[in-house]
mmCIF file of C-alpha atoms in Angstrom:
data_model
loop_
_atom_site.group_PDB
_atom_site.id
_atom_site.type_symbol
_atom_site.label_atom_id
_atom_site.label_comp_id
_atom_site.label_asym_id
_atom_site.label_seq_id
_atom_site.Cartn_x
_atom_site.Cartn_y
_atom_site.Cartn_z
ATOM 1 C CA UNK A 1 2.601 -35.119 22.220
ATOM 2 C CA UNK A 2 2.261 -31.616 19.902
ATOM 3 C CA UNK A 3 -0.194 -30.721 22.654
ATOM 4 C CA UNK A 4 1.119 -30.925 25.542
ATOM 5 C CA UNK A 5 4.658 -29.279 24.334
ATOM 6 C CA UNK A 6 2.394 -26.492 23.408
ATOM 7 C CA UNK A 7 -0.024 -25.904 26.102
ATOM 8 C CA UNK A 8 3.304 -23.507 27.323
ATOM 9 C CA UNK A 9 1.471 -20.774 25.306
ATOM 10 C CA UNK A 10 -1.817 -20.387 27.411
ATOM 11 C CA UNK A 11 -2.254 -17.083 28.873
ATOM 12 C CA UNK A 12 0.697 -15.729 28.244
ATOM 13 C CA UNK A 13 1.413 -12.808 25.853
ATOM 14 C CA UNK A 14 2.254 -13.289 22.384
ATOM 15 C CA UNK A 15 3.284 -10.499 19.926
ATOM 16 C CA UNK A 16 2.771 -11.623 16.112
ATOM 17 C CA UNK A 17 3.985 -9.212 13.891
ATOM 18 C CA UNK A 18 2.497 -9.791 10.104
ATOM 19 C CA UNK A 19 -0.462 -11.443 12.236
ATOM 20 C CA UNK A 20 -2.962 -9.746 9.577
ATOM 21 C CA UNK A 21 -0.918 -12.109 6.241
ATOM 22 C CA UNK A 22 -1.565 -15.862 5.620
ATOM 23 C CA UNK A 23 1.422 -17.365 7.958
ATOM 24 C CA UNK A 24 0.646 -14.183 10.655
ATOM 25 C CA UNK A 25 -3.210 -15.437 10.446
ATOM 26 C CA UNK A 26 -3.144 -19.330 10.355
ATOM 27 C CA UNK A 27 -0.289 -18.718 13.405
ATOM 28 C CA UNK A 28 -2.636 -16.171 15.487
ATOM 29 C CA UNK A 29 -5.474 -18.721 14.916
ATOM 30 C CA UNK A 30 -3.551 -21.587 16.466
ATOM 31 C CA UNK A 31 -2.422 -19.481 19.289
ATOM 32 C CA UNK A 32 -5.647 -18.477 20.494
ATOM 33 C CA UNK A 33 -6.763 -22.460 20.728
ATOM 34 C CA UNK A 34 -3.897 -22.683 22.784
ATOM 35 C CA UNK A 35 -5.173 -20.082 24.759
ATOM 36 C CA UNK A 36 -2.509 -17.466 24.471
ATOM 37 C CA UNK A 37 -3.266 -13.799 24.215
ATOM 38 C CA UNK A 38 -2.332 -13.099 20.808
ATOM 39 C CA UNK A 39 -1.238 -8.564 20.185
ATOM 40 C CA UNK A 40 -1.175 -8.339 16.688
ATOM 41 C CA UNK A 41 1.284 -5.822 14.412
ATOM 42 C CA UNK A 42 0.727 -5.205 11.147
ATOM 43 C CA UNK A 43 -0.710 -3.902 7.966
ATOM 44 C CA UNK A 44 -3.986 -4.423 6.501
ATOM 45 C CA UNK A 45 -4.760 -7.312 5.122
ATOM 46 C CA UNK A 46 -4.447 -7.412 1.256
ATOM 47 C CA UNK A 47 -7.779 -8.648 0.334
ATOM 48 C CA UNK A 48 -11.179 -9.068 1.720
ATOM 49 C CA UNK A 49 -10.817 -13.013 1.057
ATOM 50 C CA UNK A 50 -7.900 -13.123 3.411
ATOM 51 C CA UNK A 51 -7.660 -15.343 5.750
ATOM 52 C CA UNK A 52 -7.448 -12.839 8.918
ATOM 53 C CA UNK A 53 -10.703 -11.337 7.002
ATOM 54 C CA UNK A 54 -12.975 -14.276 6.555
ATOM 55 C CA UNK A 55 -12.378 -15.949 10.217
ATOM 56 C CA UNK A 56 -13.262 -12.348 11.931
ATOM 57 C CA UNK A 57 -10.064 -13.155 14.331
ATOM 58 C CA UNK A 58 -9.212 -10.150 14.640
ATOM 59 C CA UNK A 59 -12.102 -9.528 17.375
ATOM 60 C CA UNK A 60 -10.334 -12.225 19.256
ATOM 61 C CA UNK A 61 -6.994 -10.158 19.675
ATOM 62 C CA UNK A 62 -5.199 -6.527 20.219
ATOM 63 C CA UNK A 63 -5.771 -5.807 16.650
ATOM 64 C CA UNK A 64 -3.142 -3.006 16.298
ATOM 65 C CA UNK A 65 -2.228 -1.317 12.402
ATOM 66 C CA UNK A 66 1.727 -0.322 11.997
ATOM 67 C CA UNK A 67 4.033 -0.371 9.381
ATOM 68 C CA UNK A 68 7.598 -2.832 11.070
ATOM 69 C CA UNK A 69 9.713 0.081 9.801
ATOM 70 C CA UNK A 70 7.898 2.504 12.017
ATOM 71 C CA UNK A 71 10.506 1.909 15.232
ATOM 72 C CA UNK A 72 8.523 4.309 17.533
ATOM 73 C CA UNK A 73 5.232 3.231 17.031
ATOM 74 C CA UNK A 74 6.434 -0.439 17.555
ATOM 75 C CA UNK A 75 8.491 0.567 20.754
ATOM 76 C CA UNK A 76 5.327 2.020 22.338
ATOM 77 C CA UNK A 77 3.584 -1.790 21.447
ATOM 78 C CA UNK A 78 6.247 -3.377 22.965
ATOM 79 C CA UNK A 79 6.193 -0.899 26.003
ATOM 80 C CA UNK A 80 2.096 -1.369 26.519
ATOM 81 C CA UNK A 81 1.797 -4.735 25.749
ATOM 82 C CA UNK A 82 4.601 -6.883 27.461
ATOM 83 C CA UNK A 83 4.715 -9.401 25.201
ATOM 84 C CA UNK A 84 6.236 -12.971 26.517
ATOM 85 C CA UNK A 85 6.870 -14.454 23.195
ATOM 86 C CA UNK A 86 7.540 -12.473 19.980
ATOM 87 C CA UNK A 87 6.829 -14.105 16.676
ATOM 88 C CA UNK A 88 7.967 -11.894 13.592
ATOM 89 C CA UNK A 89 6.487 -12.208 10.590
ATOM 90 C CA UNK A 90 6.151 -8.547 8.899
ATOM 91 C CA UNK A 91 7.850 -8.816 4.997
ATOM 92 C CA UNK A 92 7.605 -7.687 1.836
ATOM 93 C CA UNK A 93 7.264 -11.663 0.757
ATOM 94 C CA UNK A 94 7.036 -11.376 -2.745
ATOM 95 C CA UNK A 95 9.829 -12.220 -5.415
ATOM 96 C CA UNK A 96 8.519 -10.606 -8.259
ATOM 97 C CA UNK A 97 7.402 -7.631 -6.264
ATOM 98 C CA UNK A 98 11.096 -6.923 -5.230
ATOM 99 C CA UNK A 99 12.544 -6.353 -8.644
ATOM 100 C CA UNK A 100 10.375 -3.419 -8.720
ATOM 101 C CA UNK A 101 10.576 -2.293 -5.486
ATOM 102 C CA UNK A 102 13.867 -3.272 -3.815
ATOM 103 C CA UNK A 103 14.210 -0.208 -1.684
ATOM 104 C CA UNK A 104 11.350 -0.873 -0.002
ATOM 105 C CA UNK A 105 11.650 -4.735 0.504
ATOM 106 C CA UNK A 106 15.071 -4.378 1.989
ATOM 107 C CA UNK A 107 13.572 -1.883 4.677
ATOM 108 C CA UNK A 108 10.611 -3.274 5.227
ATOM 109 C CA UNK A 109 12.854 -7.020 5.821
ATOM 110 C CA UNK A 110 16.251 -5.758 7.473
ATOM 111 C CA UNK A 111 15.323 -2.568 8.431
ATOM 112 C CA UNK A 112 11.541 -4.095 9.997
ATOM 113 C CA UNK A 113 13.414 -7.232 11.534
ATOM 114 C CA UNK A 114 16.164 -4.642 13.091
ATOM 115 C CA UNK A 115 13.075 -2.598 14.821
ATOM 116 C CA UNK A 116 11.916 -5.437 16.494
ATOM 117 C CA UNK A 117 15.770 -6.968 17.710
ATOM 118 C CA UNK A 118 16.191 -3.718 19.227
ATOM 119 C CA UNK A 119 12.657 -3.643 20.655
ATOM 120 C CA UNK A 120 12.886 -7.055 22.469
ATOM 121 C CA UNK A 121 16.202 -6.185 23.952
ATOM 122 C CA UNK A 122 14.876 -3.378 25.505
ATOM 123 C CA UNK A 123 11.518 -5.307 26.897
ATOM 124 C CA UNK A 124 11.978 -6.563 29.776
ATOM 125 C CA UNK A 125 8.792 -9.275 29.828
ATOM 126 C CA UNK A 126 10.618 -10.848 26.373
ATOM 127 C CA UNK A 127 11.841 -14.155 26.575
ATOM 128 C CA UNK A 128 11.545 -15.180 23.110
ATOM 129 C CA UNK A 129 11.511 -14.436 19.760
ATOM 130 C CA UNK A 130 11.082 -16.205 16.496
ATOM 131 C CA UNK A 131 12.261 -14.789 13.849
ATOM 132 C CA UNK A 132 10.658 -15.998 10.268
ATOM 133 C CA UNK A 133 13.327 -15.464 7.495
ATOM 134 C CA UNK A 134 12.636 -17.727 3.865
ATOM 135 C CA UNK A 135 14.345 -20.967 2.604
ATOM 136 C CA UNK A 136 15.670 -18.759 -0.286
ATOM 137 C CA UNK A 137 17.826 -17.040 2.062
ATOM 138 C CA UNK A 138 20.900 -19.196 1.034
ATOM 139 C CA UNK A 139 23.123 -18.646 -1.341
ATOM 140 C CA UNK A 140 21.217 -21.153 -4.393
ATOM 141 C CA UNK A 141 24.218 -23.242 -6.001
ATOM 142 C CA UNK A 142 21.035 -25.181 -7.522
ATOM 143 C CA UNK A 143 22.324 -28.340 -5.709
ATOM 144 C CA UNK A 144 20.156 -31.604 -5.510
ATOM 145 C CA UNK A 145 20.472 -31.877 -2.120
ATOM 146 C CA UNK A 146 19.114 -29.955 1.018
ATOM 147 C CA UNK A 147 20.405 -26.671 2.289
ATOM 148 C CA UNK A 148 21.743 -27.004 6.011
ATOM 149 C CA UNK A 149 21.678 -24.495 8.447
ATOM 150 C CA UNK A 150 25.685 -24.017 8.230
ATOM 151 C CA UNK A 151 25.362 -23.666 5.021
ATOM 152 C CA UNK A 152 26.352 -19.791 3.540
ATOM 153 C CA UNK A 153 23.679 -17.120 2.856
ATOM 154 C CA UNK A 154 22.899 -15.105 0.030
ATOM 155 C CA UNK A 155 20.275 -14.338 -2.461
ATOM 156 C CA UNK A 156 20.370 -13.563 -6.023
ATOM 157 C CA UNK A 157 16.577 -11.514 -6.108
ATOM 158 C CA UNK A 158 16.503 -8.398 -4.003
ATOM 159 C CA UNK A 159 14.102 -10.675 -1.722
ATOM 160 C CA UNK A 160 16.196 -13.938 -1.466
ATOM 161 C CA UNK A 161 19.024 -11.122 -0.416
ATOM 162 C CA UNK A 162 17.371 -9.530 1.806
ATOM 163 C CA UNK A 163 16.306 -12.281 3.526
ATOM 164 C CA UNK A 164 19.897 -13.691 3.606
ATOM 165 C CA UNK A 165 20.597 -10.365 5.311
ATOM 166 C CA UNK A 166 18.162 -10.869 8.000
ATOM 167 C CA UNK A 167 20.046 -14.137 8.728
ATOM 168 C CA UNK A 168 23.298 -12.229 9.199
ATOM 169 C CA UNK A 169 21.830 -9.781 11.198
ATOM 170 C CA UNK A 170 20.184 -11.819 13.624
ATOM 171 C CA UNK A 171 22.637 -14.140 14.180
ATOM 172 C CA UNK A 172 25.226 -11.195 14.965
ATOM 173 C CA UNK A 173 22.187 -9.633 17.854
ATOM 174 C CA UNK A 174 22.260 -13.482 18.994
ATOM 175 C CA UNK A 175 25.712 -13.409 19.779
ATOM 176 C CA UNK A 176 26.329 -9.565 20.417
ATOM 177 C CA UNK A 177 23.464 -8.962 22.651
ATOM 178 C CA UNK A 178 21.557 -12.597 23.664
ATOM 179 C CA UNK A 179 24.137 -14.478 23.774
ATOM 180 C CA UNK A 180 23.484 -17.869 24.945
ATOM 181 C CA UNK A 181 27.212 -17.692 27.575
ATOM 182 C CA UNK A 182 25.360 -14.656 29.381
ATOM 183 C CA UNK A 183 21.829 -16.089 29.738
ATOM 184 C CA UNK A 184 21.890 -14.903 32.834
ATOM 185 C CA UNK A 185 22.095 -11.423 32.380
ATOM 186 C CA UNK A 186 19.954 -10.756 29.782
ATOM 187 C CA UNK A 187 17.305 -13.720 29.763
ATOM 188 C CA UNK A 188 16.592 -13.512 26.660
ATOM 189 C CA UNK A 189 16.842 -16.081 23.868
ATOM 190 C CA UNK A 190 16.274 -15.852 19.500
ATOM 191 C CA UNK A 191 15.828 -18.088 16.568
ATOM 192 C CA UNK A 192 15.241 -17.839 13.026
ATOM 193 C CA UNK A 193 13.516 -20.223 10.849
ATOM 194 C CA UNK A 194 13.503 -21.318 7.259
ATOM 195 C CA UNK A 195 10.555 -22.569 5.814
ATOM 196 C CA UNK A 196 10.045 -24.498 2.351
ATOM 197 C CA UNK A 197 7.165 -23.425 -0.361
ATOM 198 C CA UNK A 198 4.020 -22.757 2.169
ATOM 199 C CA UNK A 199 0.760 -23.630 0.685
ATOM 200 C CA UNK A 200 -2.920 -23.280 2.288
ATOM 201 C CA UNK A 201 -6.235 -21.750 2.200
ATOM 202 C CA UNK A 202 -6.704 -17.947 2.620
ATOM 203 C CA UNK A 203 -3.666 -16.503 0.490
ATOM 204 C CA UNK A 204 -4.209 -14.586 -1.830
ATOM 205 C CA UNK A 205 -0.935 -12.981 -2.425
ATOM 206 C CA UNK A 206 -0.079 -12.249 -6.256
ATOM 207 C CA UNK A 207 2.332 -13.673 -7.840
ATOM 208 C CA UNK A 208 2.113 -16.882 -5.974
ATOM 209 C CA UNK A 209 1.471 -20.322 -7.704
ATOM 210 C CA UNK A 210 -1.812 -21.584 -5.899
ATOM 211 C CA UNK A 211 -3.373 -18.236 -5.516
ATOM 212 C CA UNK A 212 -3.053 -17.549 -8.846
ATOM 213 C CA UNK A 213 -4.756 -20.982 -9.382
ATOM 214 C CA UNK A 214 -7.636 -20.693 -7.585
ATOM 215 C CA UNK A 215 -7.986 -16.921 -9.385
ATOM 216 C CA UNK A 216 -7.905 -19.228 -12.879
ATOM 217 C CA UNK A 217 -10.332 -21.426 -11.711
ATOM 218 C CA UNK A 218 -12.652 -19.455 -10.171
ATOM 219 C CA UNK A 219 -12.997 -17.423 -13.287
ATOM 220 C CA UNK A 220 -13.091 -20.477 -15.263
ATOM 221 C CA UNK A 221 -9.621 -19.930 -17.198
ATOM 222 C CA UNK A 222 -6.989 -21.818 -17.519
ATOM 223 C CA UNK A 223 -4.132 -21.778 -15.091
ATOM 224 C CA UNK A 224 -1.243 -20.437 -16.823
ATOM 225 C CA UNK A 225 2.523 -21.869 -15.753
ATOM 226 C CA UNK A 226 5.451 -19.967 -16.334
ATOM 227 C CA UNK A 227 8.098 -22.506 -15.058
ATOM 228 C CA UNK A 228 6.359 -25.820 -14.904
ATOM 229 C CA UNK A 229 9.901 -27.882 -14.287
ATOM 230 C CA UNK A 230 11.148 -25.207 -11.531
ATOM 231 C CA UNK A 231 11.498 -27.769 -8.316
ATOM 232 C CA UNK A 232 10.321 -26.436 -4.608
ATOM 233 C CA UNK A 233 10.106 -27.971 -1.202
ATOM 234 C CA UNK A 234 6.007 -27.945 -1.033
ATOM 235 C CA UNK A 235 4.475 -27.781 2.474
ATOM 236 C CA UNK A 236 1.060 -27.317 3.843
ATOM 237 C CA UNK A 237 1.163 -23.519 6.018
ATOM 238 C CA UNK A 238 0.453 -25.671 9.441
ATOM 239 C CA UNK A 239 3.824 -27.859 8.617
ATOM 240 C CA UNK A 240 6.222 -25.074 9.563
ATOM 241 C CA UNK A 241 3.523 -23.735 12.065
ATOM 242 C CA UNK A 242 3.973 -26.333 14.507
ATOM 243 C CA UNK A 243 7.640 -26.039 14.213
ATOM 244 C CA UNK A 244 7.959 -22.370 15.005
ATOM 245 C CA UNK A 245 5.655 -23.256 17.783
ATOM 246 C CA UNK A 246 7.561 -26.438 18.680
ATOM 247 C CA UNK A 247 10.708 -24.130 18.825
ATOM 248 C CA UNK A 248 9.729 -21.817 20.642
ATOM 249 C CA UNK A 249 8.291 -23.611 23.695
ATOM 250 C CA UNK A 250 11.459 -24.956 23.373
ATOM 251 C CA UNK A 251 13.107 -21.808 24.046
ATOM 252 C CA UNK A 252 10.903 -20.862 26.511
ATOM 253 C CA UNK A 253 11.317 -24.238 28.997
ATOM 254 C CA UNK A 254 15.370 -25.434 27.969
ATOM 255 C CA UNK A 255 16.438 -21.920 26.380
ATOM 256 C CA UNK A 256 20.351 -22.231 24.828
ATOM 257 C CA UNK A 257 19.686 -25.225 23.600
ATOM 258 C CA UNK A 258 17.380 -24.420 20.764
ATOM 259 C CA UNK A 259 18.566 -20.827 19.759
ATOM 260 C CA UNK A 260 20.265 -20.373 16.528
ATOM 261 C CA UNK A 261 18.570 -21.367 13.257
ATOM 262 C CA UNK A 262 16.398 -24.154 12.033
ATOM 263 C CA UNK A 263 14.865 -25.539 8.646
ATOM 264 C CA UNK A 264 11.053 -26.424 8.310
ATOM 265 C CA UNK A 265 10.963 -27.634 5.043
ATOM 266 C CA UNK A 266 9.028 -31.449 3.704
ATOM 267 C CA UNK A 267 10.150 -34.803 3.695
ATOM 268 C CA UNK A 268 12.268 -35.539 -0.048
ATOM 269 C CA UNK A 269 8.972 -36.953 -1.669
ATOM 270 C CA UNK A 270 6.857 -33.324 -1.683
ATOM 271 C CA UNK A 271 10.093 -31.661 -3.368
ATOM 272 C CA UNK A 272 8.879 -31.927 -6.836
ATOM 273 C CA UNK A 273 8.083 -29.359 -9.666
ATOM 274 C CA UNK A 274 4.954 -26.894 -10.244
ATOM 275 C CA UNK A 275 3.892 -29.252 -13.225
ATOM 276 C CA UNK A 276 3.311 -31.736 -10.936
ATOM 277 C CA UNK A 277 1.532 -29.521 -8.047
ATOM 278 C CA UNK A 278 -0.468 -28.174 -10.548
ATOM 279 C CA UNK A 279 -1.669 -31.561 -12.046
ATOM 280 C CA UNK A 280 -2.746 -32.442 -8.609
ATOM 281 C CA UNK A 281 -4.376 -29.043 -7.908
ATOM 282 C CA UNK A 282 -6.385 -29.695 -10.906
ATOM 283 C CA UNK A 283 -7.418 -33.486 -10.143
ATOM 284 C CA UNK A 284 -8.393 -32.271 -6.522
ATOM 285 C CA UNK A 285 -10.435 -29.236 -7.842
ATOM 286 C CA UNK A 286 -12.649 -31.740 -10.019
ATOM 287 C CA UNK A 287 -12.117 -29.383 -13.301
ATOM 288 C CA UNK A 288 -10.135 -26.711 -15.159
ATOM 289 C CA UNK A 289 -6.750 -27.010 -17.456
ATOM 290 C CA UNK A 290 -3.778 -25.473 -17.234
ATOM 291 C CA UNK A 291 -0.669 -23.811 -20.302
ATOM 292 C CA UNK A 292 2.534 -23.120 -20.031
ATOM 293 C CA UNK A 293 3.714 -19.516 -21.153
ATOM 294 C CA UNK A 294 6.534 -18.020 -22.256
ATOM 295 C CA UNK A 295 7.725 -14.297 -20.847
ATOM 296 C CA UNK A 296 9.855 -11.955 -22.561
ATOM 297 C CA UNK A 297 12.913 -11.137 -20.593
ATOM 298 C CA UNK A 298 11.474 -12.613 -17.289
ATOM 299 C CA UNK A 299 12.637 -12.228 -13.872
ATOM 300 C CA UNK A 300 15.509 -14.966 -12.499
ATOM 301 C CA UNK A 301 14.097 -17.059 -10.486
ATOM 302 C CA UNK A 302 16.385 -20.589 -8.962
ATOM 303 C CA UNK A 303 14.680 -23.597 -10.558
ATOM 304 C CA UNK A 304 15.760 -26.053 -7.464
ATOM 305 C CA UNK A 305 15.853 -25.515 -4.146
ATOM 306 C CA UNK A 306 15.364 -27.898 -1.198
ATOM 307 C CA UNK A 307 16.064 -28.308 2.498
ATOM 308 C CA UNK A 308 17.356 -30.482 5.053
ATOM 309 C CA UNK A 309 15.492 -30.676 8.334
ATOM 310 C CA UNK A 310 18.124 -33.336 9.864
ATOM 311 C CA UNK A 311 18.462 -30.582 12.757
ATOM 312 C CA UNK A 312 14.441 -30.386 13.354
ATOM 313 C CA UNK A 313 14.082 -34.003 13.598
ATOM 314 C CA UNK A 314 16.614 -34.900 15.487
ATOM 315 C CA UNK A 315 17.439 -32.457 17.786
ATOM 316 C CA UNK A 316 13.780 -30.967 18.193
ATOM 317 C CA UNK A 317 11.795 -33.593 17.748
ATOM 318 C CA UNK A 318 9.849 -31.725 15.024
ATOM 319 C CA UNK A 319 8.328 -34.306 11.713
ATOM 320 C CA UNK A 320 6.597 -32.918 8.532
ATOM 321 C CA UNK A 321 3.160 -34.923 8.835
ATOM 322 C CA UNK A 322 1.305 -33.704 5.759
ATOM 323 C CA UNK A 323 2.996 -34.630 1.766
ATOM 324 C CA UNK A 324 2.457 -32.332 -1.080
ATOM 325 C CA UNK A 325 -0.675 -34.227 -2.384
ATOM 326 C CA UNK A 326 -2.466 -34.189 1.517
ATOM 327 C CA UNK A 327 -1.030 -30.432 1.360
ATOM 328 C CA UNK A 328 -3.035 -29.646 -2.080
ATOM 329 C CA UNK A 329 -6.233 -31.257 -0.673
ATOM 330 C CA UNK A 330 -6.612 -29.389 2.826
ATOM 331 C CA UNK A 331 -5.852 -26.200 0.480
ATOM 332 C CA UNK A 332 -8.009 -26.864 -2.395
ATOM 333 C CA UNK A 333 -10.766 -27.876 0.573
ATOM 334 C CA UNK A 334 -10.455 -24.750 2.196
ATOM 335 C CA UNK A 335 -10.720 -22.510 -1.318
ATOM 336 C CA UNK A 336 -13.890 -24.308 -1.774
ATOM 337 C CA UNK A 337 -15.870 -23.983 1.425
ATOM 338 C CA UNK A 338 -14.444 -19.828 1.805
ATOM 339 C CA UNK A 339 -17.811 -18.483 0.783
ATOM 340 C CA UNK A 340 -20.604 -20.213 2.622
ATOM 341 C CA UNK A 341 -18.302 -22.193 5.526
ATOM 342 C CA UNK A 342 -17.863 -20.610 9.058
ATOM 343 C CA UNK A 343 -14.009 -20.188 8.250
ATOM 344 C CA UNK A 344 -12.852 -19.834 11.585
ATOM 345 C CA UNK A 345 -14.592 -22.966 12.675
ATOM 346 C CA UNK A 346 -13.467 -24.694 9.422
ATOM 347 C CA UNK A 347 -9.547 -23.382 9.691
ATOM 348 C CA UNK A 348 -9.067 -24.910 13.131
ATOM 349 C CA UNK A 349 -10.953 -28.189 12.248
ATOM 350 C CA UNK A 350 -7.984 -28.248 9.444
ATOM 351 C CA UNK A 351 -5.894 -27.257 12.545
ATOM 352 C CA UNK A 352 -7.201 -30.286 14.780
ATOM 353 C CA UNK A 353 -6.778 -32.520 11.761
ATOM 354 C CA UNK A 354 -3.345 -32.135 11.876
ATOM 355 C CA UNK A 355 -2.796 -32.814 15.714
ATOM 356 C CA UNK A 356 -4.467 -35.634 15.120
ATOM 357 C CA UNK A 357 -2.940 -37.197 11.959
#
C-alpha cells in the first residue's frame, strides 16, 4: 500500500524548495499528513489565490523566503535545518515567460538546481534528493510514442533547454560525486523526475491552459485557445506527487537501486489535445464557451509530446490512478469551492481520495 511505503517520511526533515508554487504546495501539504517536518525555500507566492495562500500551510512549516540562486543564503538553510530528504522544486516554469527572459530562467533552473547539488553534498544529515526537472526536457522529435529515460535531452525554448541542462548536470553530480559504486563513502543518493502536463486546483500561473480557464470563466468570457490540436500527457498534480514520494522512500530504504531518472507521466488514454481538455473543462464547469485565436508571429511551442512510464511501473511499482477527465473534475471541484471551502481541509480530502481510489 501508498501508505505504508510512505509513512518513511514521519518526523523526519524535509527541505522543499519552490514549497510556496502549486507542485511545492500540494507536495508540502501531503508531507505534513505524513507527518514529516516540512522547511520550506522559496519565493512568494504569485497570487493571493495560491494554493500555499488559501490553505494557511505555511503556519504549519519553517516558512523561509530565498531566491535558489542565492547559494549563501541557501547554504546557511541547509546548515540550520538538517534536512533528511531534499525535494527541489524552485524554477522559472513558464514557456512563454522564457523567451523574454532567458537569462534569468537558465539561472534561476541550472544555476538554482547547481546551489542545491552542491549544498546537499556538503550536508551531512542528506540522504536524498529529488530533483524535479520537466517532460520537455528531451530533445522533441514530435514522435507518437513515449519519451524514455535513455532517450537524449534537449530543448528547443530557452525553458525546455534549460531543463534538459539540469538533466545533464545532475546526472554528471550523480556519478562524479554520489555515485552509487561509493555509497559508502558518501551516503548519499539523487534522482530526477519528469513529469507530464500537471493540472489541479490552486495554480494560477499565467500562461498556463487551465488557469487561464478558470480566469475566462470566472469573468464570464470565453476561453480563448491558441493551439487547440497541440497533444500533452494530462495528469492530475497528485499523479506525479505520489511518485516523487514513492521514489524517494525508495531511496531512502533500498538506495542504488532507484537513483537515476524516472518519468511520471499518464496512462496513453489522457494524452490527447487541449480541444479536448477544454471541452471537458467546460462540460464539468456547467457553463461558458470557448474560440480559437490566431497570434501573429507566436512563440514555438512542440505540438506532441508524451511519455513512457514502463520504468515507474515496473521497476517502482508506481501506477497513474486518475485519467484526464477524473483529473479535470478534482480541478474544476477545487476552483469552485476556493472561496467559501476550508481549502486545507478540502485539498487533503482530494489528497485522501486518491489513496483511496
Amino acid at each position: 500500500m501508498l501508505q505504508d511505503e510512505l509513512s518513511i517520511f514521519k518526523d523526519k526533515t524535509v527541505l522543499v524548495t519552490g514549497h510556496t508554487g502549486f507542485k511545492g504546495s500540494w507536495l508540502t501539504l501531503w508531507l505534513l499528513e505524513l507527518g514529516a517536518k516540512v522547511v520550506g525555500y522559496a519565493r512568494n507566492p504569485v497570487t493571493e489565490k495560491d494554493l500555499f495562500v488559501v490553505s494557511g500551510i505555511g503556519k504549519e512549516i519553517i516558512d523561509i523566503r530565498g531566491d535558489i540562486r542565492n547559494k549563501s543564503q541557501l547554504a546557511k538553510v541547509f546548515d540550520k535545518y538538517q534536512p533528511e530528504f531534499v525535494f527541489h522544486l524552485a524554477a522559472q516554469p513558464l514557456v512563454k515567460y522564457s523567451y523574454d527572459h532567458p537569462g534569468e530562467t537558465y539561472e534561476v533552473n541550472v544555476m538554482g538546481t547547481l546551489n542545491v547539488l552542491e549544498c546537499l553534498k556538503n550536508c551531512d544529515s542528506c540522504k536524498v534528493g529529488v530533483f524535479v526537472t520537466s517532460d520537455k526536457c528531451y530533445e522533441n522529435k514530435e514522435w507518437t510514442w513515449g519519451y524514455r529515460e535513455n532517450d537524449p535531452m534537449g530543448g528547443y525554448d530557452p525553458y525546455s533547454s534549460s531543463k534538459g541542462c539540469c538533466e545533464l548536470l545532475i546526472s554528471s553530480y550523480e556519478r562524479s560525486f554520489f555515485n552509487t559504486s561509493q555509497l559508502a563513502a558518501h551516503g548519499k543518493v539523487i534522482a530526477s523526475v519528469r513529469a507530464g502536463n500537471v493540472i489541479g486546483g490552486g495554480d494560477w500561473s499565467p500562461d498556463r491552459l487551465i488557469p487561464d480557464c478558470i480566469r475566462s470563466l470566472e469573468k464570464g468570457s470565453p476561453i480563448e485557445i491558441r493551439s487547440p490540436h497541440a497533444v500533452r500527457p494530462w495528469q492530475h498534480v497528485l499523479e506525479p506527487l505520489s511518485g516523487y514520494l514513492l521514489l524517494a522512500a525508495k531511496l531512502w530504504s533500498q538506495k542504488t537501486a532507484f537513483s537515476g531518472g524516472w518519468n511520471f507521466g499518464p496512462e496513453r488514454e489522457s494524452i490527447v489535445s487541449v480541444e479536448t481538455i477544454t471541452e471537458s473543462l467546460l462540460a464539468c464547469w456547467g457553463s461558458g464557451e470557448r474560440k480559437c485565436i490566431k497570434i501573429s508571429n507566436p512563440a514555438h511551442e512542440a505540438n506532441f509530446l508524451s511519455l513512457d512510464i514502463s520504468k515507474a511501473i515496473n521497476l517502482l511499482g508506481w501506477v497513474p490512478k486518475w485519467d484526464y477527465q477524473e483529473a479535470i473534475e478534482k480541478t474544476v471541484d477545487w476552483y469552485k469551492q476556493y472561496k467559501t471551502a476550508n481549502m486545507r481541509e478540502y485539498s487533503i480530502m482530494q489528497i485522501q481520495e486518491y489513496y483511496n481510489y
